[in-house]
mmCIF file of C-alpha atoms in Angstrom:
data_model
loop_
_atom_site.group_PDB
_atom_site.id
_atom_site.type_symbol
_atom_site.label_atom_id
_atom_site.label_comp_id
_atom_site.label_asym_id
_atom_site.label_seq_id
_atom_site.Cartn_x
_atom_site.Cartn_y
_atom_site.Cartn_z
ATOM 1 C CA MET V 1 -16.130 3.957 20.824
ATOM 2 C CA PRO V 2 -13.480 1.408 22.097
ATOM 3 C CA VAL V 3 -14.492 -1.717 21.321
ATOM 4 C CA ASN V 4 -14.157 -4.636 24.331
ATOM 5 C CA CYS V 5 -11.516 -7.431 22.096
ATOM 6 C CA GLU V 6 -11.056 -10.592 23.898
ATOM 7 C CA ASN V 7 -8.196 -12.820 22.823
ATOM 8 C CA LYS V 8 -8.717 -16.127 22.622
ATOM 9 C CA HIS V 9 -5.552 -17.666 20.722
ATOM 10 C CA GLY V 10 -2.166 -16.597 22.740
ATOM 11 C CA ARG V 11 0.811 -15.881 20.217
ATOM 12 C CA GLU V 12 4.444 -17.238 21.164
ATOM 13 C CA GLU V 13 6.736 -14.953 20.819
ATOM 14 C CA GLU V 14 9.187 -14.027 18.630
ATOM 15 C CA LYS V 15 12.432 -15.336 19.156
ATOM 16 C CA MET V 16 14.237 -13.162 16.408
ATOM 17 C CA SER V 17 14.578 -9.486 17.546
ATOM 18 C CA SER V 18 11.546 -7.747 15.913
ATOM 19 C CA SER V 19 11.311 -4.159 14.442
ATOM 20 C CA LEU V 20 7.687 -3.934 14.566
ATOM 21 C CA LYS V 21 5.695 -5.150 17.740
ATOM 22 C CA VAL V 22 1.648 -5.299 17.011
ATOM 23 C CA LYS V 23 -0.232 -6.966 19.365
ATOM 24 C CA ASP V 24 -4.102 -6.983 21.126
ATOM 25 C CA LEU V 25 -4.860 -4.217 17.908
ATOM 26 C CA CYS V 26 -8.317 -4.129 17.838
ATOM 27 C CA LYS V 27 -9.915 -1.191 14.829
ATOM 28 C CA THR V 28 -13.026 -0.381 14.466
ATOM 29 C CA TYR V 29 -15.595 1.766 12.489
ATOM 30 C CA VAL V 30 -18.503 2.877 13.666
ATOM 31 C CA MET V 31 -21.381 4.151 11.440
ATOM 32 C CA ASP V 32 -25.111 5.222 11.591
ATOM 33 C CA LYS V 33 -24.309 4.114 15.619
ATOM 34 C CA ARG V 34 -23.695 0.749 14.480
ATOM 35 C CA GLN V 35 -20.235 -1.379 15.818
ATOM 36 C CA ASN V 36 -17.999 -3.024 12.580
ATOM 37 C CA ASN V 37 -15.059 -4.216 14.265
ATOM 38 C CA VAL V 38 -12.355 -5.018 11.664
ATOM 39 C CA LEU V 39 -9.605 -5.450 13.351
ATOM 40 C CA LYS V 40 -9.677 -7.786 16.327
ATOM 41 C CA ASN V 41 -7.068 -8.179 18.383
ATOM 42 C CA VAL V 42 -4.119 -9.264 15.863
ATOM 43 C CA SER V 43 -0.478 -10.045 17.312
ATOM 44 C CA PHE V 44 2.396 -9.885 14.844
ATOM 45 C CA SER V 45 5.545 -9.283 14.685
ATOM 46 C CA VAL V 46 8.544 -8.270 11.702
ATOM 47 C CA SER V 47 12.252 -8.814 12.522
ATOM 48 C CA GLN V 48 14.918 -6.268 11.351
ATOM 49 C CA GLY V 49 15.205 -7.234 7.483
ATOM 50 C CA GLU V 50 12.829 -9.901 7.184
ATOM 51 C CA MET V 51 9.447 -9.523 4.553
ATOM 52 C CA VAL V 52 6.283 -10.829 5.635
ATOM 53 C CA ALA V 53 3.032 -11.006 3.535
ATOM 54 C CA ILE V 54 -0.403 -9.873 4.350
ATOM 55 C CA MET V 55 -3.004 -12.880 2.911
ATOM 56 C CA GLY V 56 -6.997 -13.064 3.119
ATOM 57 C CA PRO V 57 -10.502 -12.886 1.069
ATOM 58 C CA SER V 58 -11.539 -9.577 -0.038
ATOM 59 C CA GLY V 59 -12.554 -7.559 2.822
ATOM 60 C CA SER V 60 -11.417 -9.596 5.702
ATOM 61 C CA GLY V 61 -8.836 -6.201 6.126
ATOM 62 C CA LYS V 62 -5.560 -6.435 5.375
ATOM 63 C CA SER V 63 -6.017 -2.963 3.321
ATOM 64 C CA THR V 64 -6.437 -1.549 7.280
ATOM 65 C CA LEU V 65 -4.374 -3.706 8.713
ATOM 66 C CA LEU V 66 -1.247 -1.563 7.214
ATOM 67 C CA TYR V 67 -2.573 1.653 7.637
ATOM 68 C CA THR V 68 -3.246 1.128 11.525
ATOM 69 C CA VAL V 69 -0.041 -0.942 11.655
ATOM 70 C CA SER V 70 1.668 2.364 9.833
ATOM 71 C CA GLY V 71 0.142 4.752 11.663
ATOM 72 C CA MET V 72 -1.826 6.504 8.742
ATOM 73 C CA ASP V 73 -5.301 5.247 10.632
ATOM 74 C CA LYS V 74 -5.983 5.538 14.159
ATOM 75 C CA MET V 75 -6.166 2.420 16.276
ATOM 76 C CA THR V 76 -9.669 1.586 18.816
ATOM 77 C CA ALA V 77 -7.103 -0.794 20.886
ATOM 78 C CA GLY V 78 -4.057 -2.611 21.262
ATOM 79 C CA SER V 79 -0.393 -1.268 20.673
ATOM 80 C CA VAL V 80 2.218 -0.700 17.603
ATOM 81 C CA ASP V 81 5.942 -0.755 18.889
ATOM 82 C CA PHE V 82 8.051 0.603 15.540
ATOM 83 C CA PHE V 83 11.642 0.294 17.342
ATOM 84 C CA GLY V 84 11.324 1.008 20.204
ATOM 85 C CA LYS V 85 8.348 3.670 20.070
ATOM 86 C CA ASP V 86 4.653 3.232 21.069
ATOM 87 C CA LEU V 87 3.234 4.537 17.639
ATOM 88 C CA SER V 88 -0.163 4.834 20.159
ATOM 89 C CA SER V 89 1.639 7.754 21.968
ATOM 90 C CA LEU V 90 2.967 10.148 19.897
ATOM 91 C CA LYS V 91 0.956 13.550 17.916
ATOM 92 C CA ALA V 92 -0.067 13.675 15.493
ATOM 93 C CA ASP V 93 3.348 15.856 14.167
ATOM 94 C CA GLU V 94 5.903 13.155 15.969
ATOM 95 C CA LEU V 95 3.422 10.297 14.081
ATOM 96 C CA ALA V 96 3.765 12.170 10.343
ATOM 97 C CA LYS V 97 6.820 12.848 11.542
ATOM 98 C CA VAL V 98 7.885 8.667 11.663
ATOM 99 C CA ARG V 99 6.626 8.336 8.984
ATOM 100 C CA LEU V 100 7.948 10.813 6.785
ATOM 101 C CA VAL V 101 11.316 9.277 8.045
ATOM 102 C CA GLU V 102 11.848 6.337 9.490
ATOM 103 C CA MET V 103 8.697 4.423 6.843
ATOM 104 C CA GLY V 104 8.628 3.695 3.295
ATOM 105 C CA PHE V 105 5.243 2.726 1.448
ATOM 106 C CA ILE V 106 4.217 1.966 -2.179
ATOM 107 C CA PHE V 107 0.886 1.927 -2.783
ATOM 108 C CA GLN V 108 -1.711 0.184 -5.811
ATOM 109 C CA GLN V 109 -2.548 4.057 -7.222
ATOM 110 C CA MET V 110 1.486 5.523 -7.385
ATOM 111 C CA TYR V 111 0.250 8.601 -5.880
ATOM 112 C CA MET V 112 2.737 11.251 -7.033
ATOM 113 C CA LEU V 113 2.321 14.808 -7.937
ATOM 114 C CA LYS V 114 0.959 15.509 -11.419
ATOM 115 C CA ASN V 115 2.637 18.874 -11.893
ATOM 116 C CA LEU V 116 6.500 17.665 -10.980
ATOM 117 C CA SER V 117 8.553 15.431 -12.944
ATOM 118 C CA ILE V 118 9.667 11.963 -11.835
ATOM 119 C CA TYR V 119 12.556 12.805 -10.872
ATOM 120 C CA ASP V 120 11.366 15.999 -8.416
ATOM 121 C CA ASN V 121 8.871 13.253 -7.226
ATOM 122 C CA ILE V 122 11.218 11.371 -5.265
ATOM 123 C CA ILE V 123 13.761 13.814 -4.273
ATOM 124 C CA LEU V 124 10.350 15.790 -2.822
ATOM 125 C CA PRO V 125 10.393 13.401 0.321
ATOM 126 C CA ALA V 126 14.035 13.909 2.017
ATOM 127 C CA TYR V 127 13.379 17.765 1.538
ATOM 128 C CA GLN V 128 10.859 18.157 3.587
ATOM 129 C CA ALA V 129 12.403 16.075 6.083
ATOM 130 C CA GLU V 130 15.908 17.845 6.120
ATOM 131 C CA LYS V 131 14.441 21.352 6.632
ATOM 132 C CA GLY V 132 15.726 23.257 8.555
ATOM 133 C CA LYS V 133 17.375 20.542 9.679
ATOM 134 C CA GLY V 134 20.878 21.152 9.222
ATOM 135 C CA GLY V 135 21.295 17.005 8.016
ATOM 136 C CA ARG V 136 21.916 16.293 4.350
ATOM 137 C CA SER V 137 22.480 19.023 2.247
ATOM 138 C CA ARG V 138 20.023 19.100 -1.441
ATOM 139 C CA LYS V 139 23.805 18.061 -2.954
ATOM 140 C CA GLU V 140 23.352 14.299 -1.304
ATOM 141 C CA ILE V 141 19.763 13.860 -1.107
ATOM 142 C CA ASN V 142 19.911 13.982 -4.905
ATOM 143 C CA GLU V 143 23.421 11.929 -5.469
ATOM 144 C CA GLN V 144 21.448 9.197 -2.966
ATOM 145 C CA ALA V 145 18.465 9.656 -5.670
ATOM 146 C CA GLN V 146 20.170 8.985 -8.341
ATOM 147 C CA GLU V 147 22.446 6.096 -7.489
ATOM 148 C CA LEU V 148 18.344 4.806 -6.452
ATOM 149 C CA MET V 149 17.003 5.236 -9.900
ATOM 150 C CA ARG V 150 20.316 3.686 -11.974
ATOM 151 C CA LYS V 151 20.219 0.597 -9.513
ATOM 152 C CA LEU V 152 15.943 0.699 -10.741
ATOM 153 C CA ASP V 153 16.932 1.528 -13.952
ATOM 154 C CA ILE V 154 14.875 4.601 -14.326
ATOM 155 C CA MET V 155 17.417 7.214 -14.986
ATOM 156 C CA GLN V 156 15.863 7.393 -17.960
ATOM 157 C CA VAL V 157 12.823 8.835 -17.251
ATOM 158 C CA ALA V 158 14.292 11.279 -14.401
ATOM 159 C CA ASP V 159 12.894 14.330 -16.188
ATOM 160 C CA ASN V 160 9.503 13.496 -17.866
ATOM 161 C CA ASP V 161 5.823 13.742 -15.992
ATOM 162 C CA ILE V 162 4.074 10.966 -14.716
ATOM 163 C CA ASN V 163 2.033 10.364 -17.050
ATOM 164 C CA GLU V 164 4.670 9.819 -19.636
ATOM 165 C CA VAL V 165 6.223 6.436 -17.755
ATOM 166 C CA SER V 166 4.954 2.644 -18.078
ATOM 167 C CA GLY V 167 3.089 1.403 -15.475
ATOM 168 C CA GLY V 168 6.407 -0.599 -14.660
ATOM 169 C CA GLN V 169 8.913 2.802 -14.746
ATOM 170 C CA LEU V 170 6.013 4.420 -12.778
ATOM 171 C CA GLN V 171 5.216 2.236 -9.834
ATOM 172 C CA ARG V 172 9.799 1.750 -9.949
ATOM 173 C CA ALA V 173 9.909 5.512 -8.523
ATOM 174 C CA CYS V 174 7.854 4.535 -6.853
ATOM 175 C CA ILE V 175 10.446 2.991 -4.743
ATOM 176 C CA CYS V 176 12.727 4.931 -5.339
ATOM 177 C CA ARG V 177 10.629 7.717 -2.885
ATOM 178 C CA SER V 178 10.523 5.500 -0.411
ATOM 179 C CA LEU V 179 13.671 5.441 -0.064
ATOM 180 C CA ILE V 180 14.745 8.130 -0.449
ATOM 181 C CA ASN V 181 14.858 8.417 3.146
ATOM 182 C CA HIS V 182 17.090 5.494 4.382
ATOM 183 C CA PRO V 183 13.511 4.105 5.603
ATOM 184 C CA LYS V 184 13.591 0.799 8.300
ATOM 185 C CA ILE V 185 10.722 -0.283 6.902
ATOM 186 C CA ILE V 186 8.268 -1.116 3.727
ATOM 187 C CA PHE V 187 4.705 -0.964 3.979
ATOM 188 C CA ALA V 188 3.473 -2.049 0.193
ATOM 189 C CA ASP V 189 -0.165 -2.676 -0.432
ATOM 190 C CA GLU V 190 -0.202 -3.837 -3.397
ATOM 191 C CA PRO V 191 2.261 -2.802 -4.662
ATOM 192 C CA THR V 192 2.009 -4.977 -7.796
ATOM 193 C CA GLY V 193 -1.463 -5.661 -8.064
ATOM 194 C CA SER V 194 -1.833 -2.606 -11.610
ATOM 195 C CA LEU V 195 1.360 -4.445 -13.323
ATOM 196 C CA ASN V 196 1.137 -6.589 -15.860
ATOM 197 C CA LYS V 197 3.228 -9.851 -15.397
ATOM 198 C CA GLN V 198 6.791 -8.724 -16.681
ATOM 199 C CA ALA V 199 6.805 -5.238 -15.436
ATOM 200 C CA SER V 200 4.593 -7.159 -11.921
ATOM 201 C CA TYR V 201 8.945 -8.877 -11.489
ATOM 202 C CA GLU V 202 10.452 -6.241 -11.984
ATOM 203 C CA VAL V 203 9.214 -4.471 -8.947
ATOM 204 C CA MET V 204 9.203 -7.504 -6.773
ATOM 205 C CA LYS V 205 12.434 -8.194 -7.281
ATOM 206 C CA GLU V 206 13.973 -5.178 -6.552
ATOM 207 C CA LEU V 207 11.481 -5.556 -2.808
ATOM 208 C CA ASN V 208 13.402 -8.023 -2.191
ATOM 209 C CA ARG V 209 16.656 -6.537 -3.815
ATOM 210 C CA ILE V 210 15.880 -4.062 -1.502
ATOM 211 C CA ASN V 211 14.918 -6.875 1.382
ATOM 212 C CA ARG V 212 18.149 -8.405 1.118
ATOM 213 C CA GLU V 213 20.504 -5.078 2.034
ATOM 214 C CA GLY V 214 18.217 -4.926 5.690
ATOM 215 C CA THR V 215 15.216 -3.207 4.980
ATOM 216 C CA SER V 216 11.996 -5.258 6.585
ATOM 217 C CA VAL V 217 9.207 -5.386 4.328
ATOM 218 C CA LEU V 218 5.126 -5.494 5.456
ATOM 219 C CA LEU V 219 3.739 -5.808 2.119
ATOM 220 C CA VAL V 220 -0.088 -6.669 1.186
ATOM 221 C CA THR V 221 -1.690 -9.160 -1.152
ATOM 222 C CA HIS V 222 -4.058 -11.332 -3.917
ATOM 223 C CA ASP V 223 -1.225 -12.526 -5.297
ATOM 224 C CA VAL V 224 0.487 -15.960 -4.708
ATOM 225 C CA ARG V 225 3.650 -15.261 -7.385
ATOM 226 C CA VAL V 226 4.770 -12.511 -5.024
ATOM 227 C CA ALA V 227 3.852 -13.359 -1.440
ATOM 228 C CA ALA V 228 6.061 -16.712 -2.865
ATOM 229 C CA LYS V 229 9.268 -14.373 -2.712
ATOM 230 C CA SER V 230 8.132 -13.472 0.964
ATOM 231 C CA ASP V 231 10.292 -15.010 4.438
ATOM 232 C CA ARG V 232 6.206 -15.053 5.711
ATOM 233 C CA VAL V 233 2.506 -15.490 5.153
ATOM 234 C CA VAL V 234 0.070 -13.952 7.615
ATOM 235 C CA TYR V 235 -3.515 -15.164 6.546
ATOM 236 C CA LEU V 236 -6.124 -13.154 7.456
ATOM 237 C CA VAL V 237 -9.888 -13.536 7.486
ATOM 238 C CA ASP V 238 -12.607 -11.352 9.549
ATOM 239 C CA GLY V 239 -10.381 -9.166 11.252
ATOM 240 C CA LYS V 240 -7.968 -11.960 12.782
ATOM 241 C CA ILE V 241 -5.181 -14.068 12.472
ATOM 242 C CA GLU V 242 -6.180 -17.546 11.767
ATOM 243 C CA ASP V 243 -2.366 -18.854 11.208
ATOM 244 C CA GLU V 244 1.109 -17.945 9.466
ATOM 245 C CA TYR V 245 3.232 -19.860 6.843
ATOM 246 C CA LYS V 246 7.560 -19.690 7.031
ATOM 247 C CA LEU V 247 8.493 -19.437 3.501
ATOM 248 C CA GLY V 248 11.966 -19.309 4.801
ATOM 249 C CA ARG V 249 14.304 -17.399 2.762
ATOM 250 C CA PHE V 250 14.015 -16.496 -1.499
ATOM 251 C CA GLN V 251 17.432 -16.917 -2.956
ATOM 252 C CA ALA V 252 16.795 -17.250 -6.787
ATOM 253 C CA GLU V 253 13.828 -17.510 -9.243
ATOM 254 C CA GLN V 254 14.251 -21.355 -10.155
ATOM 255 C CA ASP V 255 12.824 -21.658 -6.536
ATOM 256 C CA ILE V 256 9.623 -19.552 -7.228
ATOM 257 C CA ARG V 257 7.839 -22.634 -8.557
ATOM 258 C CA ASP V 258 8.370 -25.071 -6.197
ATOM 259 C CA ARG V 259 7.771 -21.910 -3.577
ATOM 260 C CA GLU V 260 3.609 -21.469 -5.474
ATOM 261 C CA ARG V 261 3.010 -25.037 -4.915
ATOM 262 C CA ILE V 262 3.405 -24.607 -1.268
ATOM 263 C CA LEU V 263 1.957 -21.949 -0.981
ATOM 264 C CA SER V 264 -0.803 -22.724 -2.698
ATOM 265 C CA SER V 265 -1.404 -25.659 -1.015
ATOM 266 C CA TRP V 266 -1.561 -23.933 2.051
ATOM 267 C CA LEU V 267 -4.081 -21.611 1.268
ATOM 268 C CA MET V 268 -6.480 -24.182 0.273
ATOM 269 C CA GLU V 269 -6.063 -25.451 3.605
ATOM 270 C CA MET V 270 -6.886 -21.913 4.848
ATOM 271 C CA GLY V 271 -9.741 -21.869 2.463
ATOM 272 C CA TRP V 272 -8.165 -19.602 -0.124
#
């Protein structure tokens, strides 16, 4: 059932070229014949190589926004332009292919197949993507997986089962898996939410490195320390974007305290 959303706040068009353009996005769930408008005319964009954090109170629609923008959940109204592709116009199999080949996903709950080793979990999406295409060989995929695992310092646990590694190692394995098909953007939902401080630092260090190499990142977080390492923070309340804050590029760890302080002050103004 479509929802009649009226956009009262026109948003200035991004001057930079955008890889992801979201316009007037609405998401409505119907339960017991009652409408719950979770997202209401959400418009924003993510530029090539940009890291954007989505913050807001619990129940504001942050995860729903991430899932709807990435095509994991069907939008009720509006549009999502993903590198020139209108996601709302794609068939189910076409959308699944875009998610597999052009998007990477990292979640708070680290979903991996229990019957496979860490290494096999990482290479599986690439094997699926190249099946019958005559593209990358299995040897090339294996070399790519090993390179990623070396970069993220988890090569030593390649043959381990998923219950034989630490939380930080498992999340870094999830990052390797998300990168195995060279995605244009990574969607991350509370990627450090279940990690301790050190593991959280390691994961964000890798996400920042990946981002500096050109991969866009859109992440949901409640952690100011995590959001402070993004280029821009979008604040969501009751399914609508209230405001955004541009922090600029994160360059060095010595700057993090000032960035956290500035961001915390703005969040307090927003009612955080």
